XYZ file of C-alpha atoms in Angstrom:
430
model
C -96.859 -142.302 121.668
C -98.381 -145.791 121.786
C -96.105 -148.371 120.151
C -96.892 -152.095 120.285
C -94.457 -153.681 117.807
C -90.713 -153.085 117.541
C -87.514 -154.944 116.576
C -84.381 -154.362 118.641
C -80.888 -155.793 119.020
C -79.800 -157.433 122.288
C -76.195 -158.230 123.184
C -75.215 -160.090 126.333
C -71.786 -159.420 127.821
C -68.774 -161.455 126.713
C -66.938 -163.501 129.312
C -63.584 -162.182 130.507
C -60.353 -163.950 129.559
C -58.319 -166.081 131.927
C -54.653 -165.138 132.290
C -51.289 -166.881 132.405
C -49.385 -165.790 135.502
C -46.872 -167.232 137.973
C -46.108 -166.368 141.542
C -43.146 -164.016 141.662
C -41.953 -163.051 145.139
C -38.680 -162.518 146.888
C -37.107 -165.765 148.077
C -39.610 -167.764 146.046
C -37.505 -169.295 143.292
C -40.162 -171.106 141.282
C -43.627 -169.908 142.196
C -46.568 -171.882 140.883
C -49.255 -170.725 138.451
C -51.628 -168.121 139.867
C -53.513 -166.816 136.814
C -57.129 -166.033 137.703
C -60.302 -166.859 135.790
C -62.243 -164.316 133.769
C -65.606 -163.053 135.004
C -68.905 -164.029 133.428
C -70.647 -161.637 131.067
C -73.936 -160.047 132.095
C -77.298 -161.339 130.835
C -79.953 -159.252 129.107
C -83.101 -159.729 131.177
C -86.565 -158.396 130.380
C -88.571 -157.602 133.509
C -92.345 -157.214 133.501
C -93.566 -153.877 134.856
C -97.143 -152.832 135.433
C -95.988 -149.219 135.139
C -94.993 -149.652 131.478
C -97.790 -149.444 128.927
C -96.059 -149.097 125.566
C -92.878 -150.103 123.731
C -92.173 -146.522 122.647
C -89.002 -146.301 124.803
C -87.331 -148.677 122.310
C -88.057 -146.353 119.400
C -84.738 -144.570 119.932
C -82.928 -147.286 121.927
C -82.621 -150.096 119.410
C -79.563 -151.730 121.034
C -79.624 -153.197 124.542
C -76.182 -154.387 125.679
C -75.094 -155.944 128.973
C -71.684 -155.489 130.585
C -68.654 -157.578 129.679
C -66.898 -159.693 132.306
C -63.459 -158.498 133.413
C -60.305 -160.464 132.679
C -58.664 -162.502 135.420
C -55.584 -161.230 137.213
C -52.507 -162.640 138.898
C -52.633 -163.959 142.453
C -55.659 -166.092 141.524
C -57.896 -163.032 141.287
C -61.062 -163.767 139.395
C -62.316 -161.071 137.065
C -65.487 -159.237 138.068
C -68.642 -160.536 136.445
C -70.501 -158.109 134.208
C -73.744 -156.641 135.502
C -76.981 -157.971 134.070
C -78.930 -155.478 131.998
C -82.525 -155.372 133.251
C -84.941 -153.943 130.703
C -88.476 -153.077 131.841
C -91.252 -154.057 129.441
C -95.064 -153.838 129.664
C -97.072 -156.833 130.780
C -98.222 -158.761 127.728
C -94.954 -158.452 125.793
C -94.053 -161.390 123.539
C -90.364 -161.787 122.658
C -89.511 -163.590 119.404
C -86.196 -164.337 117.730
C -86.292 -162.172 114.593
C -84.144 -164.580 112.568
C -85.816 -167.912 113.441
C -89.286 -166.593 114.353
C -89.048 -168.748 117.505
C -90.887 -167.524 120.595
C -88.370 -166.836 123.371
C -91.027 -166.103 125.980
C -93.972 -164.038 127.165
C -93.808 -161.478 129.956
C -97.222 -161.576 131.603
C -96.673 -160.850 135.318
C -95.318 -157.897 137.269
C -91.720 -158.597 138.262
C -91.415 -161.620 135.960
C -87.873 -162.051 134.625
C -87.154 -163.395 131.142
C -83.516 -163.989 130.186
C -83.388 -163.061 126.506
C -79.611 -163.273 125.985
C -77.156 -165.272 128.112
C -73.826 -163.752 129.047
C -70.638 -165.546 128.070
C -68.660 -167.641 130.537
C -65.289 -166.518 131.817
C -62.187 -168.358 130.621
C -60.022 -170.333 133.056
C -56.651 -168.934 134.078
C -53.570 -171.147 134.100
C -53.969 -171.846 137.849
C -56.948 -173.970 136.876
C -54.777 -176.370 134.824
C -52.144 -177.179 137.438
C -51.732 -180.885 138.180
C -49.116 -183.320 139.480
C -47.809 -183.823 135.951
C -48.245 -180.229 134.806
C -46.512 -177.967 137.298
C -46.208 -174.883 135.086
C -49.114 -174.754 132.628
C -48.917 -172.002 130.033
C -52.550 -172.331 129.022
C -55.376 -169.885 129.662
C -58.815 -169.747 128.079
C -60.633 -166.962 126.308
C -64.037 -165.981 127.596
C -66.946 -167.077 125.428
C -69.012 -164.428 123.633
C -72.438 -163.532 124.967
C -75.573 -164.122 122.920
C -76.162 -161.540 120.210
C -79.486 -161.505 118.377
C -82.336 -159.430 117.029
C -85.658 -159.841 118.791
C -89.169 -158.732 117.905
C -91.195 -157.290 120.775
C -94.951 -157.445 120.367
C -97.281 -156.005 122.975
C -100.609 -157.732 123.439
C -102.555 -155.990 126.163
C -103.507 -158.259 129.047
C -107.071 -157.512 130.098
C -109.997 -159.450 131.472
C -112.381 -158.167 128.807
C -111.804 -156.885 125.283
C -114.360 -154.542 123.708
C -114.981 -155.287 120.038
C -117.413 -153.964 117.465
C -117.712 -151.862 114.362
C -116.501 -148.243 114.485
C -118.781 -145.957 116.489
C -120.492 -148.858 118.288
C -120.146 -147.083 121.649
C -117.091 -148.867 123.041
C -115.243 -145.768 124.242
C -118.392 -144.282 125.784
C -119.046 -147.525 127.665
C -115.467 -147.645 128.996
C -115.502 -143.971 130.046
C -118.749 -144.444 132.010
C -117.948 -147.699 133.847
C -114.241 -147.087 134.536
C -111.626 -144.445 135.240
C -110.433 -144.401 131.617
C -110.731 -141.210 129.568
C -110.696 -142.234 125.906
C -111.413 -139.735 123.150
C -115.114 -139.762 122.250
C -116.842 -138.192 119.254
C -119.829 -138.817 117.003
C -117.874 -140.203 114.060
C -116.090 -143.497 113.252
C -112.487 -144.251 114.190
C -112.318 -141.835 117.128
C -110.220 -144.442 118.954
C -106.958 -145.157 117.138
C -105.009 -146.748 120.020
C -106.128 -149.272 122.665
C -107.276 -147.920 126.034
C -107.429 -149.686 129.399
C -109.881 -149.091 132.216
C -110.442 -150.681 135.639
C -114.049 -151.472 136.561
C -115.205 -152.281 140.108
C -118.239 -154.504 140.520
C -119.370 -156.401 143.663
C -116.001 -155.931 145.421
C -114.158 -157.329 142.416
C -112.266 -155.584 139.646
C -112.220 -156.105 135.904
C -109.608 -154.748 133.525
C -111.286 -153.795 130.243
C -109.501 -152.958 126.986
C -111.151 -150.691 124.426
C -109.938 -151.893 121.021
C -110.252 -149.519 118.041
C -113.202 -150.307 115.759
C -112.789 -153.223 113.370
C -113.936 -153.397 109.759
C -114.480 -156.181 107.251
C -111.091 -157.617 106.240
C -109.481 -156.784 109.586
C -107.997 -160.294 109.901
C -106.037 -159.576 106.705
C -104.711 -156.328 108.131
C -107.278 -154.037 106.523
C -107.796 -150.903 108.593
C -104.808 -151.910 110.767
C -106.752 -155.012 111.788
C -103.670 -157.015 112.779
C -102.470 -154.135 114.929
C -105.713 -154.214 116.927
C -106.771 -157.867 116.943
C -103.578 -158.951 118.693
C -104.718 -157.028 121.765
C -107.829 -159.185 122.111
C -105.965 -162.506 122.031
C -104.895 -162.435 125.685
C -108.307 -161.375 127.013
C -110.397 -163.800 129.006
C -113.708 -162.699 127.472
C -115.131 -160.502 124.726
C -117.817 -157.842 125.053
C -119.234 -157.402 121.561
C -121.050 -154.063 121.283
C -123.504 -153.381 118.460
C -125.096 -150.021 117.666
C -128.888 -150.418 117.945
C -129.241 -147.837 115.164
C -127.258 -149.930 112.667
C -129.221 -150.763 109.505
C -128.795 -154.506 110.105
C -127.677 -155.552 113.612
C -127.346 -159.222 112.634
C -125.015 -158.291 109.791
C -123.019 -156.034 112.099
C -122.515 -159.002 114.438
C -121.536 -161.516 111.743
C -119.073 -159.059 110.174
C -117.020 -158.764 113.363
C -117.527 -162.403 114.337
C -116.144 -163.541 110.985
C -113.040 -161.405 111.500
C -112.435 -162.855 114.974
C -112.878 -166.413 113.716
C -110.556 -165.851 110.758
C -107.794 -164.222 112.827
C -107.107 -167.137 115.189
C -108.745 -170.192 116.754
C -107.776 -168.910 120.194
C -109.597 -165.643 119.626
C -112.618 -167.428 118.205
C -112.912 -169.638 121.308
C -113.066 -166.815 123.875
C -116.379 -166.543 125.785
C -118.524 -163.721 124.440
C -121.260 -161.382 125.634
C -123.232 -159.555 122.913
C -124.849 -156.219 123.839
C -126.921 -153.653 121.937
C -125.905 -150.069 122.705
C -127.610 -146.633 122.569
C -131.098 -147.943 123.454
C -132.108 -144.864 125.477
C -134.272 -143.468 122.668
C -135.871 -146.718 121.550
C -139.159 -148.335 122.533
C -138.788 -151.629 124.426
C -140.631 -153.496 121.682
C -138.082 -152.311 119.135
C -135.229 -153.384 121.425
C -136.839 -156.823 121.881
C -137.189 -157.144 118.106
C -133.515 -156.301 117.576
C -132.508 -158.849 120.219
C -134.493 -161.531 118.353
C -132.654 -160.648 115.145
C -129.367 -161.095 116.958
C -130.414 -164.407 118.486
C -130.722 -165.878 114.994
C -127.224 -164.675 114.018
C -125.512 -165.452 117.323
C -126.957 -168.882 118.026
C -127.329 -170.642 121.361
C -125.085 -170.331 124.370
C -124.333 -166.605 124.041
C -126.107 -164.063 126.240
C -127.556 -161.027 124.453
C -128.198 -157.827 126.398
C -128.895 -154.155 125.835
C -127.496 -151.008 127.446
C -127.349 -147.270 127.300
C -124.010 -145.957 128.512
C -125.059 -142.311 128.466
C -128.275 -143.046 130.429
C -126.698 -145.679 132.681
C -129.210 -148.378 131.682
C -128.417 -152.048 132.486
C -124.721 -151.363 133.066
C -124.405 -153.194 136.401
C -126.144 -156.284 135.033
C -123.790 -156.308 132.063
C -120.723 -155.970 134.288
C -121.899 -158.845 136.488
C -122.362 -161.038 133.431
C -118.837 -160.132 132.329
C -117.495 -160.956 135.792
C -119.089 -164.411 135.609
C -117.577 -165.013 132.152
C -114.115 -163.947 133.262
C -114.032 -166.084 136.403
C -115.682 -169.174 134.906
C -113.394 -172.257 134.745
C -111.957 -172.853 131.288
C -110.773 -176.057 129.650
C -107.533 -176.318 127.751
C -108.505 -177.897 124.422
C -105.100 -179.583 124.041
C -104.752 -181.117 127.495
C -108.296 -181.267 128.858
C -107.029 -179.445 131.950
C -109.807 -177.423 133.630
C -109.311 -174.435 135.931
C -109.928 -170.735 136.318
C -106.157 -170.309 136.628
C -103.576 -170.932 133.935
C -101.824 -174.344 134.002
C -98.237 -174.623 135.220
C -95.668 -174.223 132.481
C -93.588 -177.215 131.458
C -89.874 -177.108 132.244
C -87.463 -178.354 129.599
C -83.846 -179.356 130.218
C -81.020 -180.014 127.786
C -79.734 -183.600 127.730
C -75.984 -183.534 128.401
C -75.507 -186.335 125.860
C -76.766 -183.961 123.163
C -74.171 -181.376 124.176
C -71.378 -183.966 123.830
C -72.309 -184.971 120.291
C -70.044 -183.793 117.482
C -69.808 -184.164 113.726
C -66.928 -184.074 111.253
C -67.758 -183.046 107.682
C -65.371 -182.807 104.744
C -65.984 -179.824 102.482
C -63.665 -179.209 99.551
C -60.151 -178.935 100.983
C -61.004 -178.692 104.669
C -62.787 -180.477 107.515
C -65.534 -178.831 109.565
C -66.003 -179.915 113.195
C -69.326 -178.978 114.814
C -70.989 -179.761 118.148
C -72.071 -177.843 121.242
C -69.222 -178.834 123.563
C -66.354 -178.849 121.085
C -67.413 -175.464 119.712
C -67.477 -174.121 123.267
C -63.881 -175.306 123.780
C -62.923 -173.727 120.452
C -64.389 -170.387 121.553
C -62.120 -170.494 124.607
C -58.975 -171.265 122.590
C -56.329 -168.710 121.673
C -55.587 -169.919 118.146
C -52.460 -167.782 118.002
C -50.983 -169.458 121.103
C -49.147 -172.798 120.843
C -50.046 -174.072 124.331
C -53.708 -173.186 123.957
C -53.824 -174.994 120.596
C -52.186 -178.088 122.094
C -54.864 -178.217 124.784
C -57.595 -178.181 122.135
C -55.811 -181.013 120.292
C -55.737 -183.028 123.531
C -59.503 -182.539 123.887
C -59.981 -183.662 120.280
C -58.092 -186.883 121.031
C -60.072 -187.621 124.195
C -63.427 -187.098 122.479
C -62.548 -189.235 119.430
C -62.534 -186.364 116.950
C -58.886 -186.934 115.987
C -59.608 -190.613 115.306
C -62.518 -189.677 113.053
C -60.321 -187.168 111.190
C -57.723 -189.908 110.634
C -60.449 -192.260 109.397
C -61.518 -189.652 106.847
C -57.868 -189.339 105.709
C -57.230 -185.858 107.122
C -53.635 -184.840 106.338
C -51.319 -183.020 108.764
C -51.585 -179.817 106.721
C -55.329 -179.958 106.002
C -57.217 -177.078 107.683
C -59.659 -178.106 110.412
C -62.400 -175.535 110.989
C -64.475 -175.375 114.176
C -68.075 -174.250 113.997
C -70.230 -173.016 111.158
C -69.768 -170.038 110.870
C -66.093 -170.442 111.664
C -64.861 -169.961 115.236
C -61.227 -170.848 114.565
C -58.993 -173.290 112.678
C -55.888 -175.423 113.130
C -54.026 -178.351 111.561
C -52.912 -181.686 113.038
C -49.288 -180.960 112.123
């Protein structure tokens, strides 16, 4: 079954806990701390695979969970890190956070790895906190939880050329003749109900062509499953617009589909286009020339108009060569002015450490809420039911200035202090 849109749950592995342990051996009266650190949790990684063509495997596997890190052990033994969970997805898969609608990334190349959920970090064991003034620390950290989120997977087929046109325009017949694809073909509309891919060889080069099910007026609004089909044209490098020569009004047939492409997205509207009349094998050349003139008025300048017969093999090679030239022509990025036949390098973004160190104290009713990337991370690692672990967190609050800010806002010794929103844990200054 072809499935190109699905929502699943991904859960990275939690980090393992550090442990409190001391060396205990014969003739060793007071052994030092030797509690090991916890192992890191595994990531959830989506890997592009050219052998995957649909998202149907997720239909009955809605939860993808990586392995948890193991806890540390005595004798400074670090816990084993959890294994990453590698999930194969088809090329052209977009991954979006279902809650925020933020794009996490696109998987567009074979073997490309996209980390969708980061595993938690392992907590430090008490051996990590030994110092000249702290010979027997009783503190160990909890491992932090791994990312847990819902993601939307949307498959947009990656092809060089997308075939568009009204139902029964001859798209499937064209693809079956010029490529190795075997789409269903019949003499009635809507024979094709799922996209098909075919590889075409021309002049020692190959083109990947996608046959998109026939579009109808209102497709950009979702009519006739328009949204389900139009998304597959977005990633194409060029459009082959096929028009049935026997249509009552070929110019109207063109403008109907063109309007839908323009209304769906600016990116789709800007793709280079080749317009071709189909099924001309039974028509006089004068009639074909007349139909081409009708199209020229509707199409305008700059777009090549051709004519073919897939069943009779007429003008197919010329059409494929024109498509090859469109696909390999340099393109300009409208935002940057960058020109190339290849895609531009992706920008790399890094997180400023100063942003991580920022914190905020907010009074709400009868409690104070402390938020901030770093302080919340320390709170996640704190055992709030352990005195020594709580004292360590209080020391960190003093060093970062949080305690001073709480005093300034008249925080009492018994007033609850909550970390994170939603709550990670709470304590009091008393």
